């Protein structure tokens, strides 16, 4: 799949040029001068990548490791804030009256001379909860969305493992943990829709959203966390499948779509409550909209799945095959367009953003395995009683 990678790199290259051109039109000449003299746009493929990685599953140092990571993040000053500071200082030295504007429209409205206006680049300065490279301007911005409930240990291992990789990849990114409140049936796909919409509300500059299971850890940092011209399947070689694709149409685990690609298919279906099928439904949506699935080389797209017990509330959904059959009929209305949820809490933090939500219950209630067992038991007892009554009547 080398050609795919080349295609991907070309795409990155062309978009990075347009970002630079765009920035040139808007940036104050002094800002521009400083930009050209020192700071630079992040390279397409960072030189700090190390290739194959070992996953650290040691839980004893986990909290300590995360604390260190957190304090490192807090101590960072990004190239954005450095630059804003330098521009301001340089303008002050020239005794210029500063007017802060973010767009050309604002400048026109303010009716001021272009050279007096200060474009602080604040329109590219990310909010808390978004990590930006320390020494270059990113040209790619990725939101990572994690469907979540009661997996705190996995989340910590995930964060400890993923942050250093993403920092080496020199991209701007935010991690959004979408926590399903309550003990109702888990709905991975609906949580992913929520994550998509929450992430873009938080920071509308993301050009890529990666949908990521919390128990999957990349084993090679050359698996770049960015999007492509087609929806990208990233977790193609997973240890539990002997590092082979279990079936050709699989589109689960870790996937990357641009906002436009995701909107085109109306996001995920909201109707898959419990385990299975929602990712196959997404595959159908993508194909139905004439897009193809891009997969990078198996050597780079390797993942380790952390062992865990079956989650309560995420039992296999028996009706998934019926839903899948009618998938394409539901696509126009079932998805982002019909998404409804209640936010309990939004926390934007240094290591991740936590959004707790209620997402409702399935319209048609499916029984848990325990409920099925109870119903089966009641049925047997009922048959037994009827048999006894009939038997008694024949005898009397
Ligand atoms: C398929 C499921 C997918 C699932 C895949 C791998 O059978 O949702 O297995 O699952 N499709 C249906 O059930 C229709 S895994 O072993 O990774 O948990 O993603």
Short mmCIF file of C-alpha atoms and ligand atoms in Angstrom, two decimals:
data_model
loop_
_atom_site.label_atom_id
_atom_site.label_comp_id
_atom_site.label_asym_id
_atom_site.label_seq_id
_atom_site.Cartn_x
_atom_site.Cartn_y
_atom_site.Cartn_z
CA UNK A 1 0.00 0.00 0.00
CA UNK A 2 2.98 2.29 -0.57
CA UNK A 3 1.04 4.29 -3.14
CA UNK A 4 -1.57 5.12 -0.52
CA UNK A 5 1.10 6.52 1.72
CA UNK A 6 2.47 8.62 -1.09
CA UNK A 7 -1.03 9.84 -1.85
CA UNK A 8 -1.45 10.69 1.82
CA UNK A 9 1.81 12.60 1.95
CA UNK A 10 0.96 14.54 -1.21
CA UNK A 11 -2.33 15.48 0.30
CA UNK A 12 -0.65 16.67 3.47
CA UNK A 13 1.83 18.64 1.42
CA UNK A 14 -0.82 20.44 -0.61
CA UNK A 15 -2.90 21.30 2.45
CA UNK A 16 0.14 22.55 4.34
CA UNK A 17 0.89 24.93 1.49
CA UNK A 18 -2.62 26.28 1.50
CA UNK A 19 -2.48 26.80 5.26
CA UNK A 20 0.72 28.79 4.85
CA UNK A 21 -0.73 30.88 2.01
CA UNK A 22 -3.82 31.52 4.04
CA UNK A 23 -1.77 32.54 7.05
CA UNK A 24 0.34 34.89 4.90
CA UNK A 25 -2.70 36.85 3.82
CA UNK A 26 -3.81 37.40 7.38
CA UNK A 27 -0.66 37.79 9.41
CA UNK A 28 0.80 41.14 10.35
CA UNK A 29 4.08 41.85 8.48
CA UNK A 30 6.05 41.79 11.72
CA UNK A 31 4.51 38.47 12.68
CA UNK A 32 5.42 37.25 9.23
CA UNK A 33 9.00 38.42 9.61
CA UNK A 34 9.40 36.59 12.90
CA UNK A 35 7.78 33.50 11.44
CA UNK A 36 10.16 33.47 8.52
CA UNK A 37 13.22 34.16 10.61
CA UNK A 38 12.86 31.38 13.13
CA UNK A 39 9.81 29.29 13.70
CA UNK A 40 8.69 26.89 11.05
CA UNK A 41 5.71 24.88 9.92
CA UNK A 42 5.91 21.33 11.33
CA UNK A 43 7.38 18.77 8.93
CA UNK A 44 4.97 16.39 7.23
CA UNK A 45 6.69 13.39 8.66
CA UNK A 46 8.47 14.29 11.84
CA UNK A 47 12.15 13.39 12.21
CA UNK A 48 11.65 12.32 15.83
CA UNK A 49 9.67 9.16 15.10
CA UNK A 50 11.20 5.98 16.49
CA UNK A 51 9.28 3.22 14.67
CA UNK A 52 8.33 0.00 16.53
CA UNK A 53 7.41 0.55 20.18
CA UNK A 54 7.08 -1.54 23.30
CA UNK A 55 3.86 -1.00 25.24
CA UNK A 56 4.38 -0.37 28.92
CA UNK A 57 1.61 -2.24 30.74
CA UNK A 58 3.14 -1.78 34.20
CA UNK A 59 0.42 -0.45 36.48
CA UNK A 60 2.62 0.27 39.49
CA UNK A 61 4.13 3.48 38.12
CA UNK A 62 1.04 4.56 36.19
CA UNK A 63 -0.19 7.42 38.42
CA UNK A 64 3.33 8.74 38.90
CA UNK A 65 4.03 8.64 35.14
CA UNK A 66 0.85 10.54 34.37
CA UNK A 67 1.65 13.19 36.97
CA UNK A 68 5.03 13.76 35.33
CA UNK A 69 3.41 14.00 31.91
CA UNK A 70 0.85 16.45 33.22
CA UNK A 71 3.44 18.73 34.78
CA UNK A 72 5.47 18.64 31.56
CA UNK A 73 2.40 19.76 29.63
CA UNK A 74 1.75 22.56 32.09
CA UNK A 75 5.31 23.83 31.81
CA UNK A 76 5.19 23.96 28.00
CA UNK A 77 4.96 27.24 26.18
CA UNK A 78 3.92 26.70 22.65
CA UNK A 79 5.35 28.41 19.65
CA UNK A 80 2.01 30.23 19.41
CA UNK A 81 2.30 32.01 22.74
CA UNK A 82 6.00 32.69 22.21
CA UNK A 83 5.25 34.28 18.90
CA UNK A 84 2.33 36.32 20.18
CA UNK A 85 4.58 37.61 22.94
CA UNK A 86 7.40 38.53 20.56
CA UNK A 87 5.08 40.31 18.15
CA UNK A 88 3.53 42.31 20.93
CA UNK A 89 6.93 43.31 22.32
CA UNK A 90 8.23 44.31 18.94
CA UNK A 91 5.20 46.46 18.21
CA UNK A 92 5.41 48.08 21.63
CA UNK A 93 9.06 48.95 21.02
CA UNK A 94 7.99 50.75 17.87
CA UNK A 95 5.44 52.60 19.99
CA UNK A 96 2.62 51.46 17.76
CA UNK A 97 -0.96 51.71 18.89
CA UNK A 98 -2.04 48.10 19.04
CA UNK A 99 -5.35 46.92 17.80
CA UNK A 100 -6.00 43.22 18.05
CA UNK A 101 -7.93 41.72 15.20
CA UNK A 102 -8.40 38.14 14.16
CA UNK A 103 -9.75 38.44 10.66
CA UNK A 104 -9.57 40.73 7.65
CA UNK A 105 -13.30 41.45 8.16
CA UNK A 106 -12.63 42.67 11.68
CA UNK A 107 -9.86 44.86 10.34
CA UNK A 108 -12.15 46.42 7.75
CA UNK A 109 -14.82 47.06 10.36
CA UNK A 110 -12.34 48.70 12.72
CA UNK A 111 -11.28 50.99 9.84
CA UNK A 112 -7.67 51.04 10.93
CA UNK A 113 -4.48 51.04 9.01
CA UNK A 114 -3.24 47.53 8.29
CA UNK A 115 0.19 48.22 9.81
CA UNK A 116 -1.34 49.21 13.13
CA UNK A 117 -3.40 46.10 13.42
CA UNK A 118 -1.97 43.23 15.38
CA UNK A 119 -2.82 39.76 14.17
CA UNK A 120 -1.88 37.81 17.24
CA UNK A 121 -2.40 34.43 15.62
CA UNK A 122 -4.91 33.97 18.39
CA UNK A 123 -7.15 32.53 15.73
CA UNK A 124 -4.82 29.57 15.65
CA UNK A 125 -4.06 29.45 19.37
CA UNK A 126 -5.85 26.35 20.64
CA UNK A 127 -8.01 26.25 23.80
CA UNK A 128 -7.21 24.26 26.98
CA UNK A 129 -7.62 20.58 26.17
CA UNK A 130 -5.80 20.81 22.87
CA UNK A 131 -2.11 19.94 22.75
CA UNK A 132 0.00 21.79 20.22
CA UNK A 133 3.60 21.07 19.12
CA UNK A 134 6.16 22.96 21.17
CA UNK A 135 8.43 24.26 18.44
CA UNK A 136 6.65 24.39 15.11
CA UNK A 137 3.32 25.37 13.59
CA UNK A 138 1.12 22.34 13.04
CA UNK A 139 -0.63 21.92 9.74
CA UNK A 140 -2.77 18.99 10.92
CA UNK A 141 -5.30 19.06 13.74
CA UNK A 142 -6.82 15.85 15.06
CA UNK A 143 -9.51 15.11 17.63
CA UNK A 144 -9.32 11.65 19.18
CA UNK A 145 -12.71 10.41 20.38
CA UNK A 146 -12.95 7.54 22.87
CA UNK A 147 -16.26 5.84 23.73
CA UNK A 148 -16.00 5.08 27.43
CA UNK A 149 -17.51 3.62 30.58
CA UNK A 150 -15.76 2.29 33.72
CA UNK A 151 -12.34 1.66 32.21
CA UNK A 152 -10.20 4.03 34.27
CA UNK A 153 -7.14 1.78 34.29
CA UNK A 154 -7.23 1.30 30.53
CA UNK A 155 -7.63 5.01 30.04
CA UNK A 156 -4.54 5.76 32.10
CA UNK A 157 -2.45 3.19 30.22
CA UNK A 158 -3.79 4.63 26.96
CA UNK A 159 -2.90 8.22 27.89
CA UNK A 160 0.57 7.31 29.09
CA UNK A 161 1.20 5.46 25.85
CA UNK A 162 -0.41 7.77 23.31
CA UNK A 163 0.71 11.26 24.35
CA UNK A 164 4.44 10.72 23.71
CA UNK A 165 3.62 9.25 20.29
CA UNK A 166 1.42 12.17 19.26
CA UNK A 167 3.97 14.67 20.53
CA UNK A 168 6.60 13.02 18.33
CA UNK A 169 4.25 13.18 15.35
CA UNK A 170 4.14 17.00 15.62
CA UNK A 171 0.40 17.32 15.18
CA UNK A 172 -2.07 19.39 17.15
CA UNK A 173 -4.54 17.15 18.95
CA UNK A 174 -7.19 16.86 21.64
CA UNK A 175 -8.37 13.66 23.36
CA UNK A 176 -12.12 13.47 24.08
CA UNK A 177 -13.32 10.76 26.45
CA UNK A 178 -17.07 10.38 26.01
CA UNK A 179 -18.36 8.79 29.18
CA UNK A 180 -21.76 7.09 29.08
CA UNK A 181 -23.55 7.83 32.38
CA UNK A 182 -25.73 5.12 34.00
CA UNK A 183 -25.97 1.34 33.66
CA UNK A 184 -28.08 1.20 30.51
CA UNK A 185 -26.98 -0.60 27.37
CA UNK A 186 -23.69 0.72 26.02
CA UNK A 187 -23.89 2.40 22.63
CA UNK A 188 -20.42 2.84 21.15
CA UNK A 189 -21.60 4.38 17.88
CA UNK A 190 -23.81 7.00 19.51
CA UNK A 191 -20.96 7.98 21.85
CA UNK A 192 -18.75 8.43 18.78
CA UNK A 193 -21.34 10.74 17.23
CA UNK A 194 -21.45 12.72 20.48
CA UNK A 195 -17.64 12.91 20.53
CA UNK A 196 -17.53 14.18 16.97
CA UNK A 197 -19.97 16.95 17.66
CA UNK A 198 -18.47 17.91 21.06
CA UNK A 199 -14.90 17.99 19.73
CA UNK A 200 -15.78 20.30 16.85
CA UNK A 201 -17.79 22.56 19.14
CA UNK A 202 -14.75 22.80 21.39
CA UNK A 203 -12.29 23.55 18.59
CA UNK A 204 -13.59 24.01 15.08
CA UNK A 205 -10.17 23.79 13.44
CA UNK A 206 -9.91 20.00 13.59
CA UNK A 207 -9.40 18.57 10.13
CA UNK A 208 -9.51 14.98 11.33
CA UNK A 209 -11.44 12.94 13.87
CA UNK A 210 -10.05 9.59 15.01
CA UNK A 211 -12.52 7.17 16.59
CA UNK A 212 -10.50 5.10 19.04
CA UNK A 213 -11.22 2.18 21.37
CA UNK A 214 -9.50 2.71 24.71
CA UNK A 215 -8.01 -0.79 24.82
CA UNK A 216 -6.05 -0.46 21.57
CA UNK A 217 -2.46 0.76 21.79
CA UNK A 218 -0.40 1.53 18.68
CA UNK A 219 2.85 -0.38 18.45
CA UNK A 220 4.56 1.87 15.92
CA UNK A 221 4.64 5.67 15.80
CA UNK A 222 4.92 5.74 12.00
CA UNK A 223 1.17 5.16 12.07
CA UNK A 224 0.44 8.88 11.77
CA UNK A 225 -2.72 10.11 13.53
CA UNK A 226 -4.05 12.20 10.64
CA UNK A 227 -6.77 11.81 8.03
CA UNK A 228 -6.62 11.18 4.34
CA UNK A 229 -8.54 11.71 1.12
CA UNK A 230 -10.59 8.58 1.99
CA UNK A 231 -11.75 7.23 5.38
CA UNK A 232 -8.80 5.47 6.98
CA UNK A 233 -8.84 2.19 8.91
CA UNK A 234 -5.91 2.35 11.31
CA UNK A 235 -6.05 -0.75 13.52
CA UNK A 236 -5.47 -3.28 10.78
CA UNK A 237 -2.95 -5.56 12.49
CA UNK A 238 -4.08 -6.36 16.04
CA UNK A 239 -2.38 -8.92 18.30
CA UNK A 240 -5.62 -10.79 19.13
CA UNK A 241 -6.12 -11.46 15.41
CA UNK A 242 -2.54 -12.59 15.02
CA UNK A 243 -1.76 -9.22 13.39
CA UNK A 244 -4.00 -10.04 10.40
CA UNK A 245 -7.29 -8.56 9.23
CA UNK A 246 -10.07 -10.86 10.52
CA UNK A 247 -12.21 -10.01 7.49
CA UNK A 248 -11.77 -7.62 4.62
CA UNK A 249 -14.66 -5.25 5.35
CA UNK A 250 -13.80 -4.66 9.01
CA UNK A 251 -13.86 -0.99 10.01
CA UNK A 252 -13.70 -1.12 13.81
CA UNK A 253 -11.14 -0.35 16.51
CA UNK A 254 -9.38 2.79 15.31
CA UNK A 255 -10.62 4.76 12.29
CA UNK A 256 -9.95 8.25 10.94
CA UNK A 257 -12.42 10.44 9.03
CA UNK A 258 -12.33 14.11 8.14
CA UNK A 259 -15.35 16.12 9.34
CA UNK A 260 -16.56 16.29 5.72
CA UNK A 261 -16.32 12.51 5.23
CA UNK A 262 -18.14 11.88 8.52
CA UNK A 263 -20.89 14.38 7.73
CA UNK A 264 -21.34 12.97 4.25
CA UNK A 265 -22.39 9.60 5.72
CA UNK A 266 -24.47 11.24 8.50
CA UNK A 267 -22.07 9.82 11.13
CA UNK A 268 -22.73 6.47 12.79
CA UNK A 269 -26.15 4.91 13.28
CA UNK A 270 -27.53 5.59 16.79
CA UNK A 271 -29.43 2.29 16.92
CA UNK A 272 -26.77 -0.24 17.91
CA UNK A 273 -27.19 -0.88 21.64
CA UNK A 274 -24.73 -3.46 22.99
CA UNK A 275 -21.85 -5.18 21.21
CA UNK A 276 -21.36 -5.57 17.47
CA UNK A 277 -22.39 -4.37 14.07
CA UNK A 278 -22.07 -0.58 14.38
CA UNK A 279 -18.69 -0.56 12.65
CA UNK A 280 -19.97 -2.79 9.83
CA UNK A 281 -22.85 -0.35 9.44
CA UNK A 282 -20.33 2.50 9.07
CA UNK A 283 -18.45 0.49 6.45
CA UNK A 284 -21.69 0.19 4.43
CA UNK A 285 -22.35 3.93 4.74
CA UNK A 286 -18.89 4.75 3.45
CA UNK A 287 -19.13 2.39 0.49
CA UNK A 288 -22.66 3.54 -0.30
CA UNK A 289 -21.34 7.10 -0.56
CA UNK A 290 -18.74 5.99 -3.09
CA UNK A 291 -15.75 6.36 -0.80
CA UNK A 292 -13.17 3.64 -0.30
CA UNK A 293 -11.27 2.52 2.78
CA UNK A 294 -7.62 3.46 2.98
CA UNK A 295 -5.25 1.22 4.90
CA UNK A 296 -1.57 1.96 5.47
CA UNK A 297 1.05 -0.78 5.66
CA UNK A 298 0.48 -3.59 8.18
CA UNK A 299 3.99 -3.05 9.45
CA UNK A 300 3.05 0.43 10.76
CA UNK A 301 -0.61 -0.12 11.67
CA UNK A 302 0.04 -2.59 14.48
CA UNK A 303 -1.91 -2.50 17.73
CA UNK A 304 -1.88 -4.30 21.05
CA UNK A 305 -5.30 -4.95 22.56
CA UNK A 306 -5.16 -4.77 26.36
CA UNK A 307 -6.86 -7.79 27.97
CA UNK A 308 -10.13 -7.20 29.80
CA UNK A 309 -13.33 -8.92 30.94
CA UNK A 310 -16.57 -8.53 29.00
CA UNK A 311 -18.22 -5.26 30.01
CA UNK A 312 -21.57 -5.34 31.76
CA UNK A 313 -24.20 -3.58 29.65
CA UNK A 314 -22.29 -4.33 26.45
CA UNK A 315 -23.67 -7.80 25.74
CA UNK A 316 -23.90 -8.98 22.13
CA UNK A 317 -26.83 -7.35 20.37
CA UNK A 318 -28.85 -10.16 18.76
CA UNK A 319 -30.78 -7.81 16.43
CA UNK A 320 -27.65 -6.39 14.82
CA UNK A 321 -27.99 -8.45 11.63
CA UNK A 322 -31.56 -7.21 11.05
CA UNK A 323 -30.36 -3.63 11.57
CA UNK A 324 -27.47 -4.18 9.20
CA UNK A 325 -29.77 -5.43 6.45
CA UNK A 326 -31.73 -2.16 6.47
CA UNK A 327 -28.67 -0.02 7.16
CA UNK A 328 -28.79 2.02 3.98
CA UNK A 329 -32.49 2.88 4.32
CA UNK A 330 -31.85 4.36 7.74
CA UNK A 331 -28.72 6.26 6.79
CA UNK A 332 -30.38 9.54 5.69
CA UNK A 333 -32.09 10.15 9.03
CA UNK A 334 -30.40 7.87 11.61
CA UNK A 335 -27.08 9.40 12.66
CA UNK A 336 -25.72 12.89 13.29
CA UNK A 337 -29.02 14.36 12.11
CA UNK A 338 -31.06 12.52 14.76
CA UNK A 339 -28.45 12.74 17.53
CA UNK A 340 -29.84 13.75 20.92
CA UNK A 341 -28.10 13.54 24.29
CA UNK A 342 -27.78 15.34 27.60
CA UNK A 343 -24.42 16.60 28.83
CA UNK A 344 -23.85 16.11 32.58
CA UNK A 345 -20.36 17.51 32.69
CA UNK A 346 -17.64 18.90 30.42
CA UNK A 347 -14.10 18.96 31.75
CA UNK A 348 -11.34 20.27 29.50
CA UNK A 349 -8.01 19.16 30.94
CA UNK A 350 -4.33 19.02 30.21
CA UNK A 351 -4.20 15.26 29.59
CA UNK A 352 -7.70 14.74 28.20
CA UNK A 353 -11.19 16.16 27.96
CA UNK A 354 -13.96 14.31 29.74
CA UNK A 355 -17.53 14.68 28.58
CA UNK A 356 -20.17 12.77 30.55
CA UNK A 357 -23.44 12.22 28.77
CA UNK A 358 -26.79 10.46 28.98
CA UNK A 359 -27.69 8.98 25.62
CA UNK A 360 -31.07 7.42 26.39
CA UNK A 361 -32.27 3.84 26.01
CA UNK A 362 -33.00 1.60 23.02
CA UNK A 363 -36.46 2.04 21.49
CA UNK A 364 -36.95 -1.71 21.38
CA UNK A 365 -35.63 -3.05 24.66
CA UNK A 366 -33.38 -6.10 24.27
CA UNK A 367 -32.95 -8.53 27.15
CA UNK A 368 -29.67 -9.06 28.98
CA UNK A 369 -28.37 -12.63 29.30
CA UNK A 370 -29.60 -12.75 32.93
CA UNK A 371 -33.06 -11.55 31.89
CA UNK A 372 -33.13 -14.16 29.13
CA UNK A 373 -32.19 -16.84 31.68
CA UNK A 374 -34.95 -15.69 34.09
CA UNK A 375 -37.52 -15.73 31.27
CA UNK A 376 -36.37 -19.18 30.20
CA UNK A 377 -36.69 -20.40 33.82
CA UNK A 378 -40.21 -18.94 34.19
CA UNK A 379 -41.19 -20.65 30.92
CA UNK A 380 -39.99 -24.07 32.08
CA UNK A 381 -41.76 -23.72 35.47
CA UNK A 382 -44.94 -22.61 33.62
CA UNK A 383 -44.89 -25.66 31.32
CA UNK A 384 -44.31 -27.87 34.33
CA UNK A 385 -47.33 -26.39 36.19
CA UNK A 386 -49.58 -26.75 33.12
CA UNK A 387 -48.44 -30.35 32.76
CA UNK A 388 -49.26 -31.09 36.44
CA UNK A 389 -52.73 -29.46 36.11
CA UNK A 390 -53.48 -31.42 32.93
CA UNK A 391 -52.22 -34.62 34.51
CA UNK A 392 -54.42 -34.04 37.60
CA UNK A 393 -57.52 -33.46 35.40
CA UNK A 394 -56.95 -36.71 33.45
CA UNK A 395 -56.62 -38.63 36.69
CA UNK A 396 -59.76 -37.32 38.43
C1 LIG B 1 -17.64 -8.65 13.92
C2 LIG B 1 -18.61 -7.62 14.45
C3 LIG B 1 -17.95 -6.28 14.51
C4 LIG B 1 -16.65 -6.36 15.33
C5 LIG B 1 -15.75 -7.46 14.75
C6 LIG B 1 -14.46 -7.65 15.55
O1 LIG B 1 -18.21 -9.90 13.88
O2 LIG B 1 -18.82 -5.34 15.07
O3 LIG B 1 -16.48 -8.68 14.73
O4 LIG B 1 -14.74 -7.67 16.89
N1 LIG B 1 -19.80 -7.55 13.58
C7 LIG B 1 -20.99 -8.09 13.91
O5 LIG B 1 -21.20 -8.62 14.97
C8 LIG B 1 -22.09 -7.99 12.89
S1 LIG B 1 -13.61 -7.76 18.00
O6 LIG B 1 -13.21 -9.15 18.09
O7 LIG B 1 -12.53 -6.90 17.62
O8 LIG B 1 -14.23 -7.31 19.24
O9 LIG B 1 -15.96 -5.14 15.32
#
